[in-house]
Short mmCIF file of C-alpha atoms in Angstrom, two decimals:
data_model
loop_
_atom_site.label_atom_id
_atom_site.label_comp_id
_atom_site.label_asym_id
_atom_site.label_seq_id
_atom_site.Cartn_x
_atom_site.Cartn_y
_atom_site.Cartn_z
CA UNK H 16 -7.72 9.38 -20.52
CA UNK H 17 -5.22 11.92 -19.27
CA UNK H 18 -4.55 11.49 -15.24
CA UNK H 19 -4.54 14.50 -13.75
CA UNK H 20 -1.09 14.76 -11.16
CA UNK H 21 -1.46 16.07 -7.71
CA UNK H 22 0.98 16.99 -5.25
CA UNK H 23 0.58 18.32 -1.53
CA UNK H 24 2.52 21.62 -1.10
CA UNK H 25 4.67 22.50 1.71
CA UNK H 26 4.34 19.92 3.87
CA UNK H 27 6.31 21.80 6.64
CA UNK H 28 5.12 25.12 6.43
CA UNK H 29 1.29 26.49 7.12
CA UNK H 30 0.11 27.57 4.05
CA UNK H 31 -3.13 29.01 5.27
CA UNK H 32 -3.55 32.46 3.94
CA UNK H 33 -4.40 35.63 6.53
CA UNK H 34 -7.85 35.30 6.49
CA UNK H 35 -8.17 31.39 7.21
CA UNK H 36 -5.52 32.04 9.86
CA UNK H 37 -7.80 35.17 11.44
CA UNK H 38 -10.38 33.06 11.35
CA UNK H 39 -8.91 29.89 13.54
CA UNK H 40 -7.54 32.55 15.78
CA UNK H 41 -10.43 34.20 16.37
CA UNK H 42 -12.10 31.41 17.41
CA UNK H 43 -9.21 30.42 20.39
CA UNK H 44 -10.78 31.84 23.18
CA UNK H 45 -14.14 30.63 23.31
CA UNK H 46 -15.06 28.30 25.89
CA UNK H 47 -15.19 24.14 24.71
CA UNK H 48 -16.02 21.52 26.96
CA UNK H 49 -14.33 18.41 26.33
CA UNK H 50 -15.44 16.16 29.23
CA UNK H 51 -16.94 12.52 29.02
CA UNK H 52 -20.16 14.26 30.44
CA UNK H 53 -20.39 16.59 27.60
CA UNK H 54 -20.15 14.48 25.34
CA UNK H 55 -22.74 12.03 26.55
CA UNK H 56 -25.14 14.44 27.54
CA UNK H 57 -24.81 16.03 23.43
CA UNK H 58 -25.04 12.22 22.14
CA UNK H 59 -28.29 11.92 24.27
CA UNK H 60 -29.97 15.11 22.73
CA UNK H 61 -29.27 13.98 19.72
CA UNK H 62 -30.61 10.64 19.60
CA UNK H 63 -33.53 10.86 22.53
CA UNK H 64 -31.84 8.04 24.01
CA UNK H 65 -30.33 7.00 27.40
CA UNK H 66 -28.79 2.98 27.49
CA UNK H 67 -25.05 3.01 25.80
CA UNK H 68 -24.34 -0.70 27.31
CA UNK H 69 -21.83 -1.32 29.26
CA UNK H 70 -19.80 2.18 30.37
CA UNK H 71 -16.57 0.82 30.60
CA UNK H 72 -15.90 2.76 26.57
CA UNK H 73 -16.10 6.15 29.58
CA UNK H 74 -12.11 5.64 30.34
CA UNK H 75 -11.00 5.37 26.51
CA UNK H 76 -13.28 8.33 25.83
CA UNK H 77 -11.77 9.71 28.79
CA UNK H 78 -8.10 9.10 27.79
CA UNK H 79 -9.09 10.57 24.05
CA UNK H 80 -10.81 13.89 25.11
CA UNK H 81 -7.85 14.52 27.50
CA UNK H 82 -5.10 14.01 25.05
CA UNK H 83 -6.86 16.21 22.67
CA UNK H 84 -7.67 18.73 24.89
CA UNK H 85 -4.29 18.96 26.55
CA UNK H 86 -2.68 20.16 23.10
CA UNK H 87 -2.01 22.88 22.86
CA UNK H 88 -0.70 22.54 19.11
CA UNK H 89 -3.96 21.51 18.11
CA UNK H 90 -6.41 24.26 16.34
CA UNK H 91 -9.63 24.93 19.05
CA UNK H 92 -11.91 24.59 15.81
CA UNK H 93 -10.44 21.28 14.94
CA UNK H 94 -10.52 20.50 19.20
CA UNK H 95 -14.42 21.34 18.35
CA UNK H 96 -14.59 19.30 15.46
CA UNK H 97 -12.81 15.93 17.77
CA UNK H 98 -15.45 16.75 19.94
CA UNK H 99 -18.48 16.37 17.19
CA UNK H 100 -16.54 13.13 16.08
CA UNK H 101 -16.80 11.48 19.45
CA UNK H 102 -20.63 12.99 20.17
CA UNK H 103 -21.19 11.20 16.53
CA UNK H 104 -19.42 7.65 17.87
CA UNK H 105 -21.29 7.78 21.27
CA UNK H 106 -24.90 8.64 19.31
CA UNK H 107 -23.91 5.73 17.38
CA UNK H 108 -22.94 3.72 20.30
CA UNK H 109 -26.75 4.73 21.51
CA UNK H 110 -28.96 3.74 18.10
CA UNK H 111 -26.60 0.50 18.27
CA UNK H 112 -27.80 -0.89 21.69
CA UNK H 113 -30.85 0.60 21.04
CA UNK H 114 -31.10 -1.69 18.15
CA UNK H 115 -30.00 -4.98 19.97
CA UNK H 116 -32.87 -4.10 22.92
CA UNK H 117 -35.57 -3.53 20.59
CA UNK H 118 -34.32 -6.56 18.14
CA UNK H 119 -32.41 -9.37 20.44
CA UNK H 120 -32.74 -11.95 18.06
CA UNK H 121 -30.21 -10.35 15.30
CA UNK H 122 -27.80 -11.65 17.88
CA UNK H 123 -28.01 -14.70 16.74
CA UNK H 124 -26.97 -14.04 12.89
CA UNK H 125 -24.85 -15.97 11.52
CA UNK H 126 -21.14 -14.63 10.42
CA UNK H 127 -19.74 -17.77 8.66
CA UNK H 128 -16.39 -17.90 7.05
CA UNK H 129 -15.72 -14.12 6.14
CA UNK H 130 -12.95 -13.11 3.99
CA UNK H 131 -11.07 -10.45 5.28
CA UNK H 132 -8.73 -8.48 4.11
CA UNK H 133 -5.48 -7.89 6.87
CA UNK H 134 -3.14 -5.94 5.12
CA UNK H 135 -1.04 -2.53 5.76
CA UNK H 136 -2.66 0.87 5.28
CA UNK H 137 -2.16 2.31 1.47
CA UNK H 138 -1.11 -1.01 0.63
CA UNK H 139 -3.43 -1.77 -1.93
CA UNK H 140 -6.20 -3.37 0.44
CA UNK H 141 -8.99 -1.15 0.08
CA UNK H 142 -8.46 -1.76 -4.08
CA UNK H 143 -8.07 -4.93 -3.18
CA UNK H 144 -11.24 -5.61 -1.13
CA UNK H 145 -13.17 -4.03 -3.54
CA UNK H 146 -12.29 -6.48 -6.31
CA UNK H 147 -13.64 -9.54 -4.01
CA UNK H 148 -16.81 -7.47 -2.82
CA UNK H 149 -17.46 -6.97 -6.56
CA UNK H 150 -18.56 -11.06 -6.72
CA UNK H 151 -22.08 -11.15 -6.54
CA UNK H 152 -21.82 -14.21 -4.26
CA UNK H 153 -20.13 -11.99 -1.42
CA UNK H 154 -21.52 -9.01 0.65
CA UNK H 155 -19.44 -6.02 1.96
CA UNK H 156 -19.74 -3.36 4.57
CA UNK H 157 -20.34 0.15 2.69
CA UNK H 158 -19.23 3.34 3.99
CA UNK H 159 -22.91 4.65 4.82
CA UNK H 160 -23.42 1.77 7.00
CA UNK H 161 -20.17 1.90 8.91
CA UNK H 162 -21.15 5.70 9.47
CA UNK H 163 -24.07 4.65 11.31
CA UNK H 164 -24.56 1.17 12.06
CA UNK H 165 -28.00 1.37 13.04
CA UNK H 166 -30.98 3.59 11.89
CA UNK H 167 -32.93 6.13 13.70
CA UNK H 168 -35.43 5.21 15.57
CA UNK H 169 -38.87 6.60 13.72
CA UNK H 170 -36.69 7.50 10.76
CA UNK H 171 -38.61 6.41 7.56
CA UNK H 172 -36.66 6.14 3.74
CA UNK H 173 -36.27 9.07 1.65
CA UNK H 174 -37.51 9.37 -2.05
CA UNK H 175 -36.77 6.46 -4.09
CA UNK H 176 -36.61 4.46 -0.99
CA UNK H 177 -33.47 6.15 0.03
CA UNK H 178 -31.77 5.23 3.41
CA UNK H 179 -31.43 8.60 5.06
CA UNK H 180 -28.02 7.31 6.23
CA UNK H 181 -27.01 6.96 2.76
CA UNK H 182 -27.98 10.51 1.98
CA UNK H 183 -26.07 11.79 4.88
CA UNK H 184 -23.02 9.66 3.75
CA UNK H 185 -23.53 11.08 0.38
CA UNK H 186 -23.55 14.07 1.43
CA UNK H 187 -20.38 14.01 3.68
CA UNK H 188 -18.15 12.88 0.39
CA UNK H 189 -19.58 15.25 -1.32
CA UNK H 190 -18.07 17.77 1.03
CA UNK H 191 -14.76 15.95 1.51
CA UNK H 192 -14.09 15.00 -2.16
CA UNK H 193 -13.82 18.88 -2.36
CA UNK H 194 -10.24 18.24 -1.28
CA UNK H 195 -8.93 16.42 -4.58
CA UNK H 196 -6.09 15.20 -3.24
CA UNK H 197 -7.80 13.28 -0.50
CA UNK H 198 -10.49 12.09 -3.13
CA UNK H 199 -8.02 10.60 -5.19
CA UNK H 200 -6.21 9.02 -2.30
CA UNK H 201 -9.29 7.49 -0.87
CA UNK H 202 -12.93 7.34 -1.90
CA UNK H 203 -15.10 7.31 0.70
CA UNK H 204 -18.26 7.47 -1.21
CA UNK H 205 -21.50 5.68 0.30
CA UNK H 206 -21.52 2.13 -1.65
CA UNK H 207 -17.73 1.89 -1.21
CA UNK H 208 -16.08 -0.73 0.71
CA UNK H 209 -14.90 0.54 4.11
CA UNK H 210 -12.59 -0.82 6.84
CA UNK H 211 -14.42 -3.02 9.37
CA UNK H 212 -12.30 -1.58 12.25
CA UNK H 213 -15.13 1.33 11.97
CA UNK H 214 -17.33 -0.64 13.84
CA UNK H 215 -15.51 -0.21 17.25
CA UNK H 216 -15.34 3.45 16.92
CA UNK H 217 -18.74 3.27 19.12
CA UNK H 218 -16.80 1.34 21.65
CA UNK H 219 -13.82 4.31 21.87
CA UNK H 220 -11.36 1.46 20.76
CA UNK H 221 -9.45 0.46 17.15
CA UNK H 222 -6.25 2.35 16.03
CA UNK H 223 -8.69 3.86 13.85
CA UNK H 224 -9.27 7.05 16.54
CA UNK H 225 -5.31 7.71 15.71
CA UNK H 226 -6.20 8.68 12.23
CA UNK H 227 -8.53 11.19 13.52
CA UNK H 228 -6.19 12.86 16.27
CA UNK H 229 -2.96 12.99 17.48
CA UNK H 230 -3.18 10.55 20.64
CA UNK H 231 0.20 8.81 21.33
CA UNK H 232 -1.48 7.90 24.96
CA UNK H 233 -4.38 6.39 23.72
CA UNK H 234 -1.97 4.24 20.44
CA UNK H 235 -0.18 3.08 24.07
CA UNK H 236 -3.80 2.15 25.59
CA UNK H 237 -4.70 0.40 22.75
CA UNK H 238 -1.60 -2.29 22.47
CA UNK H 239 -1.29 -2.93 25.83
CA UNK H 240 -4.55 -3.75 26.51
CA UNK H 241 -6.49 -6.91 25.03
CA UNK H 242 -8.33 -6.23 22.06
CA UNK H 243 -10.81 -9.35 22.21
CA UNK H 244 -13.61 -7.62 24.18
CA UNK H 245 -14.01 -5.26 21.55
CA UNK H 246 -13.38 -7.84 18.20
CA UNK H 247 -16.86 -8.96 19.88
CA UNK H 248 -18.24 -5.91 19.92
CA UNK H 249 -18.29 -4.85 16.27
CA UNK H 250 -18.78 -8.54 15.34
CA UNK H 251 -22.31 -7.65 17.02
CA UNK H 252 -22.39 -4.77 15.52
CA UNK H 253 -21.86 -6.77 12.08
CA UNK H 254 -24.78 -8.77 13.11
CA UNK H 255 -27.16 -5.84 13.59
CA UNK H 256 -25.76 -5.04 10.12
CA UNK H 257 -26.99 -8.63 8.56
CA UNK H 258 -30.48 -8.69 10.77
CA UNK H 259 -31.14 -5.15 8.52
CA UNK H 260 -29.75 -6.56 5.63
CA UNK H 261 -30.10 -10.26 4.91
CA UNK H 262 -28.07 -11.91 2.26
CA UNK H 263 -26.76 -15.37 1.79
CA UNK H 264 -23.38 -13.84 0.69
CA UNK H 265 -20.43 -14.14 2.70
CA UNK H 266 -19.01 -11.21 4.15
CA UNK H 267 -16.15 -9.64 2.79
CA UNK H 268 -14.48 -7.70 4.81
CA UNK H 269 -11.07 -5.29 5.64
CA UNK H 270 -9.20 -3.76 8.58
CA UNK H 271 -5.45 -3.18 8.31
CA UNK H 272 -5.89 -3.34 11.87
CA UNK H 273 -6.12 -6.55 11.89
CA UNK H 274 -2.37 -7.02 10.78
CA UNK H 275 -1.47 -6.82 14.59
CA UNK H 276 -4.49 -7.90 16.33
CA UNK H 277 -4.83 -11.64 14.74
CA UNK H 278 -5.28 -13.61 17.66
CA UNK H 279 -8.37 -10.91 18.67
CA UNK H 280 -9.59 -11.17 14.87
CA UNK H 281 -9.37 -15.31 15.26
CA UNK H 282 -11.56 -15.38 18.50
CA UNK H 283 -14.41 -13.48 16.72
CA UNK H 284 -14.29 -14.83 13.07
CA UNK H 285 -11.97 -18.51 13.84
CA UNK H 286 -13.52 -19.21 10.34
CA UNK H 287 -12.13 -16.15 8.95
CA UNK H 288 -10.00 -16.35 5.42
CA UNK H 289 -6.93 -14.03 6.77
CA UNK H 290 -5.46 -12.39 3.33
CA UNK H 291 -2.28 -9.99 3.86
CA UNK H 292 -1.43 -7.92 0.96
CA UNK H 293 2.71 -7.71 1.05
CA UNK H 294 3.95 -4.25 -0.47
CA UNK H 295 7.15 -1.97 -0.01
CA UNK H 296 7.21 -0.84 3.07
CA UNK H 297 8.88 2.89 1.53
CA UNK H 298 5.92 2.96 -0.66
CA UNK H 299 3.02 2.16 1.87
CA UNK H 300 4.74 4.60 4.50
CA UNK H 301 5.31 7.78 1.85
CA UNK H 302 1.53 7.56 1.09
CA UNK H 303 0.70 7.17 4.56
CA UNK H 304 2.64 10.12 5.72
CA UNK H 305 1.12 12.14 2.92
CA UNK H 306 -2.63 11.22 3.52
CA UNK H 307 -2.26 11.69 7.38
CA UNK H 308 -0.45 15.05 6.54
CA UNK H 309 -2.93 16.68 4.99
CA UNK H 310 -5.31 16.20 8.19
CA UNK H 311 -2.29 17.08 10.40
CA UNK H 312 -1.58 20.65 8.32
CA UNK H 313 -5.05 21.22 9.29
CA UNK H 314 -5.29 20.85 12.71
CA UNK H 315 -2.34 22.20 13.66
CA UNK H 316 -1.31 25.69 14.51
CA UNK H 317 2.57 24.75 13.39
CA UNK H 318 2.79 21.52 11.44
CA UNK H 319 5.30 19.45 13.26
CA UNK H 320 6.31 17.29 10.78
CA UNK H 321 9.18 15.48 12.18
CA UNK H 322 7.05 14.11 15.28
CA UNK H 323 4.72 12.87 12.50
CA UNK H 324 7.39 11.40 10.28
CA UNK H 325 8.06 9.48 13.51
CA UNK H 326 4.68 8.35 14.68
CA UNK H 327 3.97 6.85 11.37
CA UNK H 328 7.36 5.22 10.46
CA UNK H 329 6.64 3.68 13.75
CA UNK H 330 2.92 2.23 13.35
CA UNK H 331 3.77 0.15 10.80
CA UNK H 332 6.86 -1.31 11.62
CA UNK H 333 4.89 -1.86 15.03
CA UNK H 334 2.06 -3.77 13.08
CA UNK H 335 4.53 -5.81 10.42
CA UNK H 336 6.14 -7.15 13.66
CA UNK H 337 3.15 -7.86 15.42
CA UNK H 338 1.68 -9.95 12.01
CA UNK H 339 5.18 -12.15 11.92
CA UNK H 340 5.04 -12.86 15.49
CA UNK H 341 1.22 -14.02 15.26
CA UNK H 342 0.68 -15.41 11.86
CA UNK H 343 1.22 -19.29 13.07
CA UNK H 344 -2.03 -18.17 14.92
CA UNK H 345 -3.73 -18.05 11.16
CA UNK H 346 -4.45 -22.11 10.11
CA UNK H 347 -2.26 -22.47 7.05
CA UNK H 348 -5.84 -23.59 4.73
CA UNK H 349 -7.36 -19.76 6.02
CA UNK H 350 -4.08 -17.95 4.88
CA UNK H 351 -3.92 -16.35 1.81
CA UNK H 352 -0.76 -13.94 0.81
CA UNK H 353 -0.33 -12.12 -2.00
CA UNK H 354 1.94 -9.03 -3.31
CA UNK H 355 0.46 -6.08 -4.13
CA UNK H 356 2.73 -6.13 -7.56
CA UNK H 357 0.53 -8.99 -8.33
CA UNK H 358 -2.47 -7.23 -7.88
CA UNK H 359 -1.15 -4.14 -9.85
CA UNK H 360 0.08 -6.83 -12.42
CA UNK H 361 -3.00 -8.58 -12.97
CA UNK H 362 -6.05 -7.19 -11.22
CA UNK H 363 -8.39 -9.66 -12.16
CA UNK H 364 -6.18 -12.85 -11.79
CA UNK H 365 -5.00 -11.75 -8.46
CA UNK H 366 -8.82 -11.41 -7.12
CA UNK H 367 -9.36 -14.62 -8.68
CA UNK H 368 -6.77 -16.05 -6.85
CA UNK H 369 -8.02 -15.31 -3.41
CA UNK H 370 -11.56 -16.26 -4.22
CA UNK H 371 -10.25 -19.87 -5.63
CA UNK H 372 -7.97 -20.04 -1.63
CA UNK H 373 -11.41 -19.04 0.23
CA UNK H 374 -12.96 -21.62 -1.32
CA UNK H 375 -14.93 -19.74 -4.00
CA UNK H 376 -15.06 -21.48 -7.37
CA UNK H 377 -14.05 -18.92 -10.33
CA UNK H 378 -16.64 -18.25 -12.60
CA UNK H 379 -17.57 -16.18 -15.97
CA UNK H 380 -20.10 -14.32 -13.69
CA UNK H 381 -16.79 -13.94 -11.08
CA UNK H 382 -14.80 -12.54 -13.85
CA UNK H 383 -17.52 -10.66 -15.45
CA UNK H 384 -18.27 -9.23 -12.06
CA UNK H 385 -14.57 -7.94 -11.33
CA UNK H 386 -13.94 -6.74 -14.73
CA UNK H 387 -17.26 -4.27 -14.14
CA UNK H 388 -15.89 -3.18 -11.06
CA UNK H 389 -12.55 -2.22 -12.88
CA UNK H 390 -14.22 -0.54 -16.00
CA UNK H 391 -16.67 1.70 -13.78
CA UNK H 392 -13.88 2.60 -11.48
CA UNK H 393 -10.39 3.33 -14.16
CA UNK H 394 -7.00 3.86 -12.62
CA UNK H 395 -6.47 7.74 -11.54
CA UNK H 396 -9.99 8.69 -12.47
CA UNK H 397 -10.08 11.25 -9.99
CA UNK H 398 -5.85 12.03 -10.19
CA UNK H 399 -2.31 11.04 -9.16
CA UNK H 400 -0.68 11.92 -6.06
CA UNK H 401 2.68 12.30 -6.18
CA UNK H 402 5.26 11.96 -2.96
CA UNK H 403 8.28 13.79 -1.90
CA UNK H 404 9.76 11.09 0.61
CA UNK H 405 13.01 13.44 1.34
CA UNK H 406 11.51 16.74 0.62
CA UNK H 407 8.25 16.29 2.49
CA UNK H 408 9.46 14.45 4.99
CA UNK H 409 13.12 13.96 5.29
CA UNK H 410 13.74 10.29 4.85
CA UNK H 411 16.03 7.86 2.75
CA UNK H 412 14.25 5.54 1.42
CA UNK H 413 17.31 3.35 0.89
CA UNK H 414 17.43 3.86 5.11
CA UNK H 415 13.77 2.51 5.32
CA UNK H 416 14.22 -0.26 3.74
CA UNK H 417 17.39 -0.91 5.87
CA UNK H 418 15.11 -0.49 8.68
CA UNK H 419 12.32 -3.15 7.73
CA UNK H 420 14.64 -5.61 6.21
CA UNK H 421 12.80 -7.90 8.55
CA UNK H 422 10.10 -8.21 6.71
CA UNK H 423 11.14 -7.54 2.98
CA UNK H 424 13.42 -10.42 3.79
CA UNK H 425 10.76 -12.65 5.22
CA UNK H 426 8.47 -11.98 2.57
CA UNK H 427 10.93 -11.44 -0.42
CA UNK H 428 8.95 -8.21 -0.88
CA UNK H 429 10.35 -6.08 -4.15
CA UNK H 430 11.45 -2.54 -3.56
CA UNK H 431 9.08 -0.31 -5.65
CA UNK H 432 10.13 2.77 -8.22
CA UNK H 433 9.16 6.07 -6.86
CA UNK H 434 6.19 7.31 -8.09
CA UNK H 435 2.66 8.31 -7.04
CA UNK H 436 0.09 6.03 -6.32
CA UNK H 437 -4.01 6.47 -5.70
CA UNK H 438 -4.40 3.38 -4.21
#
């Protein structure tokens, strides 16, 4: 099968045509109200409901609507659009206590020994994570459900049985994939494995709110205030997750998050199989600059590419540091590393690997199970995104490398060839 090759064009510049400019422009004036009360008020019209918990999450919204709103780079359509994301997290913050009053008892659920994926962003993890959800023996958290944690109150199933959250997930990728180079970057399709770190998006915390806007404020927030609080929070929310779903599989699970928050991620899940994918840094970084660039070109009136270059050069030195300075915290039996040229080498065998280190005994039905996963979803079905490290974005990558020879050296992590990568 031929792989179709994709490439983002002109990074730096706006290439919006006339029209799509007109149109954000006109737009520019009209009034938007980005305070806390707003939001809450639109998240209680849309869900008919009134208890969100505890309303200490009204500070970090706080913090996030502010930094958005003070701007003035940003687009005031994609300032609207921030807006609809938080309304959607604080409705979902509503059906999820809603959901603990009216069932108390999936509380109690048990979590045992979850294997969960730690590693960088566009690192391989999300691959990764889907070959050990494959297993029959193990359960993961799909994108629909991460969407919307809990269901609406009243709401029945669609035809076929349908979850109506599954049709509204469906239908969100079926407006995103539109952008093929996003699609083949990252599926986000309903069944697919998503990042646990979704979870705490209904409690305005996770690093996962600085892939949906520019907030250097809130990033600061975030590491310099314990995480714990909320590692409990979507470990409930996990619960209300199993009480709809029960399964005797073990949960198998992924944040990259989690690569700098392990002694938060321990105090939920001390059970927890910790596996860290180790990859390039040059190669996780030029995909994450790319992926986070096309959302930037968007919202921005001017892209300003060099603050971005710097942001996300910085986030994951940030999080390799924080993983070597708290990896002792992991016991050395829950630890499993592995290179993502393994993985890339030998799909199956890698997978296996982990499975055999959490305790999982390899079977025909384990193999037979990964080896569907791999034949239903090929290599570049849906394209190959190339990267312009220096072009795009004006770094060496012989520089980067110079720059996170702390860990390459720790880990004796290979440098990669330059070339596009899906994963």
């Amino acid at each position: 099968m031929a792989v179709k090759v994709l490439r983002v064009d002109g990074m730096r510049t706006d290439t919006r045509t006339a029209a799509e400019r007109a149109a954000l422009e006109a737009v520019e004036g009209r009034p938007l109200d980005m305070s806390v009360d707003a939001v809450l008020a639109a998240a209680r019209r849309q869900t008919g409901l009134d208890d969100f918990g505890a309303l200490d999450f009204t500070e970090r919204l706080g913090l996030l609507l502010a930094e958005v709103e003070a701007d003035g780079n940003v687009w005031r359509a994609s300032k609207a659009t921030f807006v609809d994301q938080c309304v959607r997290a604080a409705a979902n913050r509503l059906l999820i206590q809603h959901y603990w009053n009216e069932y108390p008892a999936c509380l109690d659920a048990p979590i045992e020994r979850p294997i969960n994926v730690v590693a960088l962003p566009r690192s391989g993890s999300t691959h990764l994570e889907n070959l050990l959800a494959a297993d029959r023996r193990l359960r993961h958290l799909p994108v629909y459900l991460a969407a919307q944690p809990a269901p609406n109150p009243g709401e029945t199933a669609g035809p076929g049985g349908t979850d109506p959250r599954w049709a509204r997930s469906d239908a969100r990728w079926q407006q995103l994939s539109r952008n093929e180079i996003f699609a083949a970057m990252h599926e986000h399709s309903p069944d697919h494995a998503c990042g646990e770190n979704e979870l705490q998006v209904p409690d305005f915390a996770s690093y996962q709110w600085e892939w949906m806007a520019n907030v250097p404020g809130f990033r600061d927030h975030y590491l310099t205030h314990d995480q714990t609080p909320h590692y409990r929070y979507m470990k409930d929310v996990l619960r209300a997750i199993t009480w709809q779903h029960p399964s005797k599989g073990r949960w198998m699970l992924k944040s990259n998050q989690h690569s700098e928050q392990l002694g938060p991620l321990l105090a939920a899940y001390p059970d927890a199989t910790v596996v860290m994918i180790h990859r390039d840094p040059v190669a996780t970084i030029q995909s994450l600059l790319t992926m986070r660039g096309l959302a930037l070109k968007m919202s921005q009136k001017q892209p300003d590419i060099d603050a971005h270059v710097a942001y996300w050069v910085d986030r994951p030195e940030r999080m390799l540091r924080s993983y070597l300075r708290d990896r002792h915290l992991v016991p050395a039996e829950q630890l499993v590393e592995v290179h993502f040229d393994e993985i890339v080498g030998n799909d199956v065998q890698a997978a296996a690997g982990v499975l055999e280190r959490a305790g999982l005994e390899v079977t025909d039905d384990t193999i037979a199970d990964i080896e569907h996963y791999l034949a239903s979803h090929p290599r570049g079905q849906r394209g190959r995104v190339v990267y312009d490290l220096e072009g795009d974005f004006g770094l060496d990558a012989d520089g980067l490398r110079r720059r996170f020879a702390f860990y390459t050296e720790a880990f004796g992590v290979r440098s990669e060839a330059r070339r596009g990568d899906s994963r």
